[in-house]
Amino acid sequence: DVDDLGFGDGSDHLAFPCGGLSFRPKYERSGRWEQEVMTGNAIEVRGLAKTYAASGKSPAKEALKGIDLDIPRGSVFGLLGPNGAGKSTLINILAGLVVKSAGQVSIWGFDQDRNPRQSRAAIGVMPQELNLDPFFPPRAALEVQAGLYGVPARERKSDEILRLVGLEDKAGAYARTLSGGMRRRLLLAKALVHHPHILVLDEPTAGVDIELRQMLWENVRKLNDEGMTIILTTHYLEEAEEMCDE
C-alpha cells in the first residue's frame, strides 16, 4: 500500500525547495509546519545493542553496546569515531539493513519494530560503498529507486534531483561511464528520491576531490536550511566542526 509508506494521499513529507526541487507537505498549509518540523527528535535510540554471531574461527563480535542517542529534528548531527567503532552498524540498523540484537529505535516518531515501513520511508542513506548498476543511466536508476519506495510516478522528481546534484547532462549515460565523483553524486540523488525527512551520509567525502566536496556541502546546507535532518559520519574533525550542530 503506497499510503503505508508515507506517500500518496495522507502523506506528510517535507518541503525541500533546493535548486528548483520542491517537495511540498500536505500539512504546510495547516499552520503546523514549524511545530511538526523543528520540535522533538528525528531519531531516538534506547539501549541499542548489536552482536554479530560467531562464524568459523571468528568469535562473536559486539559492535554496539547499550547505545542511547537523541538526534533533534532539523539538526546536522555528526558521528565521529575510528574504524570499527560501530558507526556503519548504527547507520545500517537505522536504515533497516541490519537487525539489532536489543534496544529500541524510533525514526521520525515511528517505532522501528511496530512500523518498519514508515520508519524506513523517513530515512535516506548515501552509503560509503559505490553500489550502482553499471548499465543503468542515472535517470532510470532514480526511477527504479523511487518505485521501490512506492513513490507514485506523478510525485517523482528525478530530473529535479539530477539537476540538484549536477548530473542533468548525464541523465541518459550509463553509470559505468561516470567518473568516481559523479557516481557519488548519483548515490546522493538515490538517497533523495523518496523525499526523506532524514538524510544519512556515510563518509561522503572520503577520497573525493575538492570540487565535489564543496558541491556536496552546499547541497547539504540547502537541504538542512529547509528542515531536513542530516546525520554525518566522517573521519575529518575539521569537517565535522564546520558542518555539524552537535
PDB file of C-alpha atoms in Angstrom:
ATOM      1  CA  ASP A   1       0.000   0.000   0.000  1.00  0.00           C
ATOM      2  CA  VAL A   2       1.526   3.324  -1.066  1.00  0.00           C
ATOM      3  CA  ASP A   3      -0.112   5.165   1.852  1.00  0.00           C
ATOM      4  CA  ASP A   4       1.593   2.869   4.344  1.00  0.00           C
ATOM      5  CA  LEU A   5       4.948   4.161   3.124  1.00  0.00           C
ATOM      6  CA  GLY A   6       4.030   7.762   3.775  1.00  0.00           C
ATOM      7  CA  PHE A   7       3.466   8.764   0.151  1.00  0.00           C
ATOM      8  CA  GLY A   8       0.217   9.256  -1.768  1.00  0.00           C
ATOM      9  CA  ASP A   9      -2.893  10.579  -0.003  1.00  0.00           C
ATOM     10  CA  GLY A  10      -2.384  11.490   3.622  1.00  0.00           C
ATOM     11  CA  SER A  11       1.384  11.822   3.306  1.00  0.00           C
ATOM     12  CA  ASP A  12       3.221  14.489   5.271  1.00  0.00           C
ATOM     13  CA  HIS A  13       6.683  14.571   3.781  1.00  0.00           C
ATOM     14  CA  LEU A  14       8.766  17.728   3.985  1.00  0.00           C
ATOM     15  CA  ALA A  15       9.379  20.550   1.535  1.00  0.00           C
ATOM     16  CA  PHE A  16      12.929  20.861   0.233  1.00  0.00           C
ATOM     17  CA  PRO A  17      12.975  23.611  -2.422  1.00  0.00           C
ATOM     18  CA  CYS A  18      16.627  23.437  -3.491  1.00  0.00           C
ATOM     19  CA  GLY A  19      17.783  24.361  -6.961  1.00  0.00           C
ATOM     20  CA  GLY A  20      14.247  24.071  -8.294  1.00  0.00           C
ATOM     21  CA  LEU A  21      13.481  20.956  -6.255  1.00  0.00           C
ATOM     22  CA  SER A  22      10.300  21.272  -4.199  1.00  0.00           C
ATOM     23  CA  PHE A  23       8.677  18.556  -2.091  1.00  0.00           C
ATOM     24  CA  ARG A  24       5.546  20.065  -0.577  1.00  0.00           C
ATOM     25  CA  PRO A  25       3.987  18.673   2.621  1.00  0.00           C
ATOM     26  CA  LYS A  26       0.235  18.399   2.939  1.00  0.00           C
ATOM     27  CA  TYR A  27       0.295  19.989   6.409  1.00  0.00           C
ATOM     28  CA  GLU A  28       2.287  23.091   5.386  1.00  0.00           C
ATOM     29  CA  ARG A  29      -0.964  24.895   4.652  1.00  0.00           C
ATOM     30  CA  SER A  30      -2.449  23.913   8.023  1.00  0.00           C
ATOM     31  CA  GLY A  31      -0.108  26.087  10.091  1.00  0.00           C
ATOM     32  CA  ARG A  32       1.650  23.119  11.749  1.00  0.00           C
ATOM     33  CA  TRP A  33       4.876  23.480   9.724  1.00  0.00           C
ATOM     34  CA  GLU A  34       7.186  24.842  12.440  1.00  0.00           C
ATOM     35  CA  GLN A  35       5.676  22.635  15.134  1.00  0.00           C
ATOM     36  CA  GLU A  36       5.968  19.428  13.090  1.00  0.00           C
ATOM     37  CA  VAL A  37       9.385  20.043  11.559  1.00  0.00           C
ATOM     38  CA  MET A  38      11.507  21.700  14.187  1.00  0.00           C
ATOM     39  CA  THR A  39      10.386  20.206  17.523  1.00  0.00           C
ATOM     40  CA  GLY A  40      11.069  16.811  19.029  1.00  0.00           C
ATOM     41  CA  ASN A  41      13.644  14.300  17.870  1.00  0.00           C
ATOM     42  CA  ALA A  42      14.201  12.901  14.413  1.00  0.00           C
ATOM     43  CA  ILE A  43      15.746   9.765  15.900  1.00  0.00           C
ATOM     44  CA  GLU A  44      15.557   8.272  19.388  1.00  0.00           C
ATOM     45  CA  VAL A  45      17.659   5.250  20.344  1.00  0.00           C
ATOM     46  CA  ARG A  46      17.488   3.454  23.691  1.00  0.00           C
ATOM     47  CA  GLY A  47      19.673   0.562  24.840  1.00  0.00           C
ATOM     48  CA  LEU A  48      20.704  -0.319  21.296  1.00  0.00           C
ATOM     49  CA  ALA A  49      22.974  -3.343  21.037  1.00  0.00           C
ATOM     50  CA  LYS A  50      24.302  -5.459  18.202  1.00  0.00           C
ATOM     51  CA  THR A  51      26.381  -8.611  18.450  1.00  0.00           C
ATOM     52  CA  TYR A  52      27.456 -10.394  15.296  1.00  0.00           C
ATOM     53  CA  ALA A  53      27.347 -14.161  15.707  1.00  0.00           C
ATOM     54  CA  ALA A  54      30.486 -16.263  15.649  1.00  0.00           C
ATOM     55  CA  SER A  55      31.442 -17.593  12.230  1.00  0.00           C
ATOM     56  CA  GLY A  56      34.006 -20.305  11.638  1.00  0.00           C
ATOM     57  CA  LYS A  57      37.085 -19.446  13.662  1.00  0.00           C
ATOM     58  CA  SER A  58      35.928 -15.874  14.252  1.00  0.00           C
ATOM     59  CA  PRO A  59      34.354 -15.304  17.679  1.00  0.00           C
ATOM     60  CA  ALA A  60      31.174 -13.336  18.256  1.00  0.00           C
ATOM     61  CA  LYS A  61      31.731  -9.577  17.939  1.00  0.00           C
ATOM     62  CA  GLU A  62      29.927  -6.930  19.947  1.00  0.00           C
ATOM     63  CA  ALA A  63      29.595  -3.902  17.649  1.00  0.00           C
ATOM     64  CA  LEU A  64      27.195  -1.808  19.751  1.00  0.00           C
ATOM     65  CA  LYS A  65      26.603  -1.939  23.495  1.00  0.00           C
ATOM     66  CA  GLY A  66      23.706  -0.115  25.137  1.00  0.00           C
ATOM     67  CA  ILE A  67      23.625   2.988  22.911  1.00  0.00           C
ATOM     68  CA  ASP A  68      21.309   5.847  23.956  1.00  0.00           C
ATOM     69  CA  LEU A  69      21.000   8.659  21.441  1.00  0.00           C
ATOM     70  CA  ASP A  70      18.687  11.574  20.610  1.00  0.00           C
ATOM     71  CA  ILE A  71      19.063  13.455  17.321  1.00  0.00           C
ATOM     72  CA  PRO A  72      16.952  16.648  17.154  1.00  0.00           C
ATOM     73  CA  ARG A  73      14.828  17.376  14.120  1.00  0.00           C
ATOM     74  CA  GLY A  74      16.374  19.851  11.719  1.00  0.00           C
ATOM     75  CA  SER A  75      19.918  19.374  13.038  1.00  0.00           C
ATOM     76  CA  VAL A  76      23.183  18.356  11.399  1.00  0.00           C
ATOM     77  CA  PHE A  77      24.466  15.595  13.664  1.00  0.00           C
ATOM     78  CA  GLY A  78      27.974  14.179  13.447  1.00  0.00           C
ATOM     79  CA  LEU A  79      29.030  10.615  14.267  1.00  0.00           C
ATOM     80  CA  LEU A  80      32.780  10.518  14.847  1.00  0.00           C
ATOM     81  CA  GLY A  81      34.937   7.524  15.621  1.00  0.00           C
ATOM     82  CA  PRO A  82      37.746   5.306  14.355  1.00  0.00           C
ATOM     83  CA  ASN A  83      37.231   2.371  12.018  1.00  0.00           C
ATOM     84  CA  GLY A  84      35.444  -0.441  13.823  1.00  0.00           C
ATOM     85  CA  ALA A  85      33.728   1.867  16.307  1.00  0.00           C
ATOM     86  CA  GLY A  86      30.258   0.795  15.119  1.00  0.00           C
ATOM     87  CA  LYS A  87      29.221   3.841  13.073  1.00  0.00           C
ATOM     88  CA  SER A  88      28.240   1.855   9.983  1.00  0.00           C
ATOM     89  CA  THR A  89      26.465  -0.749  12.113  1.00  0.00           C
ATOM     90  CA  LEU A  90      24.364   2.003  13.706  1.00  0.00           C
ATOM     91  CA  ILE A  91      23.538   3.503  10.306  1.00  0.00           C
ATOM     92  CA  ASN A  92      22.607   0.118   8.856  1.00  0.00           C
ATOM     93  CA  ILE A  93      20.287  -0.561  11.791  1.00  0.00           C
ATOM     94  CA  LEU A  94      18.592   2.827  11.298  1.00  0.00           C
ATOM     95  CA  ALA A  95      18.164   2.049   7.599  1.00  0.00           C
ATOM     96  CA  GLY A  96      16.695  -1.380   8.344  1.00  0.00           C
ATOM     97  CA  LEU A  97      19.581  -3.232   6.690  1.00  0.00           C
ATOM     98  CA  VAL A  98      20.886  -4.862   9.883  1.00  0.00           C
ATOM     99  CA  VAL A  99      18.737  -6.455  12.604  1.00  0.00           C
ATOM    100  CA  LYS A 100      19.561  -5.180  16.082  1.00  0.00           C
ATOM    101  CA  SER A 101      20.216  -7.570  18.946  1.00  0.00           C
ATOM    102  CA  ALA A 102      18.455  -5.457  21.585  1.00  0.00           C
ATOM    103  CA  GLY A 103      17.067  -1.992  22.221  1.00  0.00           C
ATOM    104  CA  GLN A 104      14.519   0.385  20.752  1.00  0.00           C
ATOM    105  CA  VAL A 105      14.742   2.684  17.716  1.00  0.00           C
ATOM    106  CA  SER A 106      12.269   5.419  16.763  1.00  0.00           C
ATOM    107  CA  ILE A 107      12.630   7.267  13.441  1.00  0.00           C
ATOM    108  CA  TRP A 108      10.532  10.403  12.924  1.00  0.00           C
ATOM    109  CA  GLY A 109       8.111   9.161  15.578  1.00  0.00           C
ATOM    110  CA  PHE A 110       7.767   5.658  14.090  1.00  0.00           C
ATOM    111  CA  ASP A 111       8.887   2.712  16.201  1.00  0.00           C
ATOM    112  CA  GLN A 112      11.125   0.567  14.008  1.00  0.00           C
ATOM    113  CA  ASP A 113       9.607  -2.691  15.287  1.00  0.00           C
ATOM    114  CA  ARG A 114       5.932  -1.695  15.127  1.00  0.00           C
ATOM    115  CA  ASN A 115       6.112   0.478  11.983  1.00  0.00           C
ATOM    116  CA  PRO A 116       9.071  -0.797   9.946  1.00  0.00           C
ATOM    117  CA  ARG A 117       7.946   0.501   6.561  1.00  0.00           C
ATOM    118  CA  GLN A 118       7.126   4.007   7.779  1.00  0.00           C
ATOM    119  CA  SER A 119      10.412   4.276   9.652  1.00  0.00           C
ATOM    120  CA  ARG A 120      12.372   3.189   6.566  1.00  0.00           C
ATOM    121  CA  ALA A 121      10.483   5.654   4.370  1.00  0.00           C
ATOM    122  CA  ALA A 122      11.528   8.510   6.694  1.00  0.00           C
ATOM    123  CA  ILE A 123      15.259   7.999   6.132  1.00  0.00           C
ATOM    124  CA  GLY A 124      17.562   8.091   3.101  1.00  0.00           C
ATOM    125  CA  VAL A 125      21.118   6.764   3.171  1.00  0.00           C
ATOM    126  CA  MET A 126      24.082   7.706   0.988  1.00  0.00           C
ATOM    127  CA  PRO A 127      26.388   4.717   1.574  1.00  0.00           C
ATOM    128  CA  GLN A 128      30.151   4.766   1.607  1.00  0.00           C
ATOM    129  CA  GLU A 129      30.371   1.985  -0.978  1.00  0.00           C
ATOM    130  CA  LEU A 130      29.513   2.528  -4.651  1.00  0.00           C
ATOM    131  CA  ASN A 131      26.537   0.219  -5.134  1.00  0.00           C
ATOM    132  CA  LEU A 132      25.364   1.218  -8.617  1.00  0.00           C
ATOM    133  CA  ASP A 133      24.185  -0.872 -11.534  1.00  0.00           C
ATOM    134  CA  PRO A 134      26.735  -0.072 -14.288  1.00  0.00           C
ATOM    135  CA  PHE A 135      24.130  -0.460 -17.062  1.00  0.00           C
ATOM    136  CA  PHE A 136      21.501   1.871 -15.592  1.00  0.00           C
ATOM    137  CA  PRO A 137      21.561   5.543 -16.642  1.00  0.00           C
ATOM    138  CA  PRO A 138      21.099   7.965 -13.712  1.00  0.00           C
ATOM    139  CA  ARG A 139      17.505   8.874 -14.577  1.00  0.00           C
ATOM    140  CA  ALA A 140      16.478   5.222 -14.853  1.00  0.00           C
ATOM    141  CA  ALA A 141      18.278   4.408 -11.607  1.00  0.00           C
ATOM    142  CA  LEU A 142      16.305   7.105  -9.781  1.00  0.00           C
ATOM    143  CA  GLU A 143      13.025   5.942 -11.294  1.00  0.00           C
ATOM    144  CA  VAL A 144      13.678   2.363 -10.161  1.00  0.00           C
ATOM    145  CA  GLN A 145      14.681   3.518  -6.682  1.00  0.00           C
ATOM    146  CA  ALA A 146      11.561   5.664  -6.379  1.00  0.00           C
ATOM    147  CA  GLY A 147       9.430   2.730  -7.476  1.00  0.00           C
ATOM    148  CA  LEU A 148      10.945   0.505  -4.806  1.00  0.00           C
ATOM    149  CA  TYR A 149       9.879   3.060  -2.201  1.00  0.00           C
ATOM    150  CA  GLY A 150       6.365   3.222  -3.635  1.00  0.00           C
ATOM    151  CA  VAL A 151       6.567   6.828  -4.842  1.00  0.00           C
ATOM    152  CA  PRO A 152       3.769   7.383  -7.402  1.00  0.00           C
ATOM    153  CA  ALA A 153       5.009   8.367 -10.868  1.00  0.00           C
ATOM    154  CA  ARG A 154       3.328  11.795 -10.654  1.00  0.00           C
ATOM    155  CA  GLU A 155       5.248  12.611  -7.453  1.00  0.00           C
ATOM    156  CA  ARG A 156       8.712  11.606  -8.661  1.00  0.00           C
ATOM    157  CA  LYS A 157      11.321  14.358  -9.014  1.00  0.00           C
ATOM    158  CA  SER A 158      14.068  12.504 -10.882  1.00  0.00           C
ATOM    159  CA  ASP A 159      15.089  15.317 -13.231  1.00  0.00           C
ATOM    160  CA  GLU A 160      14.983  17.926 -10.467  1.00  0.00           C
ATOM    161  CA  ILE A 161      17.153  15.781  -8.214  1.00  0.00           C
ATOM    162  CA  LEU A 162      19.662  15.189 -11.015  1.00  0.00           C
ATOM    163  CA  ARG A 163      19.815  18.941 -11.517  1.00  0.00           C
ATOM    164  CA  LEU A 164      20.386  19.441  -7.791  1.00  0.00           C
ATOM    165  CA  VAL A 165      23.439  17.141  -7.788  1.00  0.00           C
ATOM    166  CA  GLY A 166      24.784  18.423 -11.128  1.00  0.00           C
ATOM    167  CA  LEU A 167      24.049  15.334 -13.235  1.00  0.00           C
ATOM    168  CA  GLU A 168      21.291  16.619 -15.514  1.00  0.00           C
ATOM    169  CA  ASP A 169      23.588  16.406 -18.543  1.00  0.00           C
ATOM    170  CA  LYS A 170      24.406  12.770 -17.695  1.00  0.00           C
ATOM    171  CA  ALA A 171      20.816  11.634 -17.191  1.00  0.00           C
ATOM    172  CA  GLY A 172      20.971   9.174 -20.103  1.00  0.00           C
ATOM    173  CA  ALA A 173      24.581   7.995 -19.756  1.00  0.00           C
ATOM    174  CA  TYR A 174      25.418   4.538 -18.444  1.00  0.00           C
ATOM    175  CA  ALA A 175      26.591   4.633 -14.829  1.00  0.00           C
ATOM    176  CA  ARG A 176      29.755   2.769 -15.809  1.00  0.00           C
ATOM    177  CA  THR A 177      30.846   5.771 -17.893  1.00  0.00           C
ATOM    178  CA  LEU A 178      30.586   8.208 -14.967  1.00  0.00           C
ATOM    179  CA  SER A 179      33.635   9.374 -13.055  1.00  0.00           C
ATOM    180  CA  GLY A 180      34.089   8.430  -9.409  1.00  0.00           C
ATOM    181  CA  GLY A 181      32.852  11.828  -8.272  1.00  0.00           C
ATOM    182  CA  MET A 182      29.763  11.630 -10.487  1.00  0.00           C
ATOM    183  CA  ARG A 183      28.936   8.196  -9.092  1.00  0.00           C
ATOM    184  CA  ARG A 184      29.000   9.624  -5.587  1.00  0.00           C
ATOM    185  CA  ARG A 185      26.629  12.365  -6.723  1.00  0.00           C
ATOM    186  CA  LEU A 186      24.322   9.665  -8.055  1.00  0.00           C
ATOM    187  CA  LEU A 187      24.395   7.919  -4.667  1.00  0.00           C
ATOM    188  CA  LEU A 188      23.223  11.167  -3.065  1.00  0.00           C
ATOM    189  CA  ALA A 189      20.468  11.503  -5.661  1.00  0.00           C
ATOM    190  CA  LYS A 190      19.253   7.954  -4.968  1.00  0.00           C
ATOM    191  CA  ALA A 191      19.040   8.749  -1.262  1.00  0.00           C
ATOM    192  CA  LEU A 192      16.655  11.646  -2.012  1.00  0.00           C
ATOM    193  CA  VAL A 193      14.161  10.004  -4.385  1.00  0.00           C
ATOM    194  CA  HIS A 194      11.558   9.186  -1.720  1.00  0.00           C
ATOM    195  CA  HIS A 195      11.642  12.653  -0.125  1.00  0.00           C
ATOM    196  CA  PRO A 196      13.053  11.525   3.254  1.00  0.00           C
ATOM    197  CA  HIS A 197      12.882  13.559   6.449  1.00  0.00           C
ATOM    198  CA  ILE A 198      16.374  12.348   7.407  1.00  0.00           C
ATOM    199  CA  LEU A 199      19.473  12.059   5.212  1.00  0.00           C
ATOM    200  CA  VAL A 200      22.395   9.904   6.358  1.00  0.00           C
ATOM    201  CA  LEU A 201      25.802  10.498   4.767  1.00  0.00           C
ATOM    202  CA  ASP A 202      28.302   7.700   5.476  1.00  0.00           C
ATOM    203  CA  GLU A 203      31.832   9.030   4.897  1.00  0.00           C
ATOM    204  CA  PRO A 204      30.587  11.078   1.908  1.00  0.00           C
ATOM    205  CA  THR A 205      33.836  12.922   1.179  1.00  0.00           C
ATOM    206  CA  ALA A 206      36.296  10.057   1.616  1.00  0.00           C
ATOM    207  CA  GLY A 207      38.647  10.116  -1.369  1.00  0.00           C
ATOM    208  CA  VAL A 208      36.766  12.791  -3.337  1.00  0.00           C
ATOM    209  CA  ASP A 209      38.187  15.944  -4.909  1.00  0.00           C
ATOM    210  CA  ILE A 210      37.745  19.473  -3.553  1.00  0.00           C
ATOM    211  CA  GLU A 211      35.106  20.451  -6.140  1.00  0.00           C
ATOM    212  CA  LEU A 212      32.852  17.516  -5.294  1.00  0.00           C
ATOM    213  CA  ARG A 213      33.282  18.121  -1.563  1.00  0.00           C
ATOM    214  CA  GLN A 214      32.219  21.747  -1.928  1.00  0.00           C
ATOM    215  CA  MET A 215      29.227  20.806  -4.100  1.00  0.00           C
ATOM    216  CA  LEU A 216      28.143  18.173  -1.601  1.00  0.00           C
ATOM    217  CA  TRP A 217      28.277  20.517   1.378  1.00  0.00           C
ATOM    218  CA  GLU A 218      26.441  23.266  -0.487  1.00  0.00           C
ATOM    219  CA  ASN A 219      23.595  20.853  -1.200  1.00  0.00           C
ATOM    220  CA  VAL A 220      23.608  19.555   2.364  1.00  0.00           C
ATOM    221  CA  ARG A 221      23.338  23.103   3.733  1.00  0.00           C
ATOM    222  CA  LYS A 222      20.428  23.871   1.400  1.00  0.00           C
ATOM    223  CA  LEU A 223      18.558  20.734   2.424  1.00  0.00           C
ATOM    224  CA  ASN A 224      19.192  21.376   6.112  1.00  0.00           C
ATOM    225  CA  ASP A 225      18.092  25.016   5.806  1.00  0.00           C
ATOM    226  CA  GLU A 226      14.725  23.731   4.588  1.00  0.00           C
ATOM    227  CA  GLY A 227      14.283  21.384   7.557  1.00  0.00           C
ATOM    228  CA  MET A 228      15.930  18.119   6.571  1.00  0.00           C
ATOM    229  CA  THR A 229      17.807  16.384   9.385  1.00  0.00           C
ATOM    230  CA  ILE A 230      21.351  15.392   8.377  1.00  0.00           C
ATOM    231  CA  ILE A 231      23.436  12.645  10.005  1.00  0.00           C
ATOM    232  CA  LEU A 232      27.085  12.647   9.007  1.00  0.00           C
ATOM    233  CA  THR A 233      29.827  10.119   9.682  1.00  0.00           C
ATOM    234  CA  THR A 234      33.321  11.324   8.953  1.00  0.00           C
ATOM    235  CA  HIS A 235      36.961  10.912   9.905  1.00  0.00           C
ATOM    236  CA  TYR A 236      37.659  14.605   9.308  1.00  0.00           C
ATOM    237  CA  LEU A 237      37.316  16.515  12.568  1.00  0.00           C
ATOM    238  CA  GLU A 238      37.519  19.920  10.879  1.00  0.00           C
ATOM    239  CA  GLU A 239      34.698  18.913   8.543  1.00  0.00           C
ATOM    240  CA  ALA A 240      32.508  17.871  11.457  1.00  0.00           C
ATOM    241  CA  GLU A 241      33.246  21.098  13.331  1.00  0.00           C
ATOM    242  CA  GLU A 242      32.267  23.199  10.312  1.00  0.00           C
ATOM    243  CA  MET A 243      29.127  21.290   9.297  1.00  0.00           C
ATOM    244  CA  CYS A 244      27.610  19.824  12.455  1.00  0.00           C
ATOM    245  CA  ASP A 245      25.453  21.375  15.161  1.00  0.00           C
ATOM    246  CA  GLU A 246      26.491  18.660  17.625  1.00  0.00           C
TER     247      GLU A 246
END
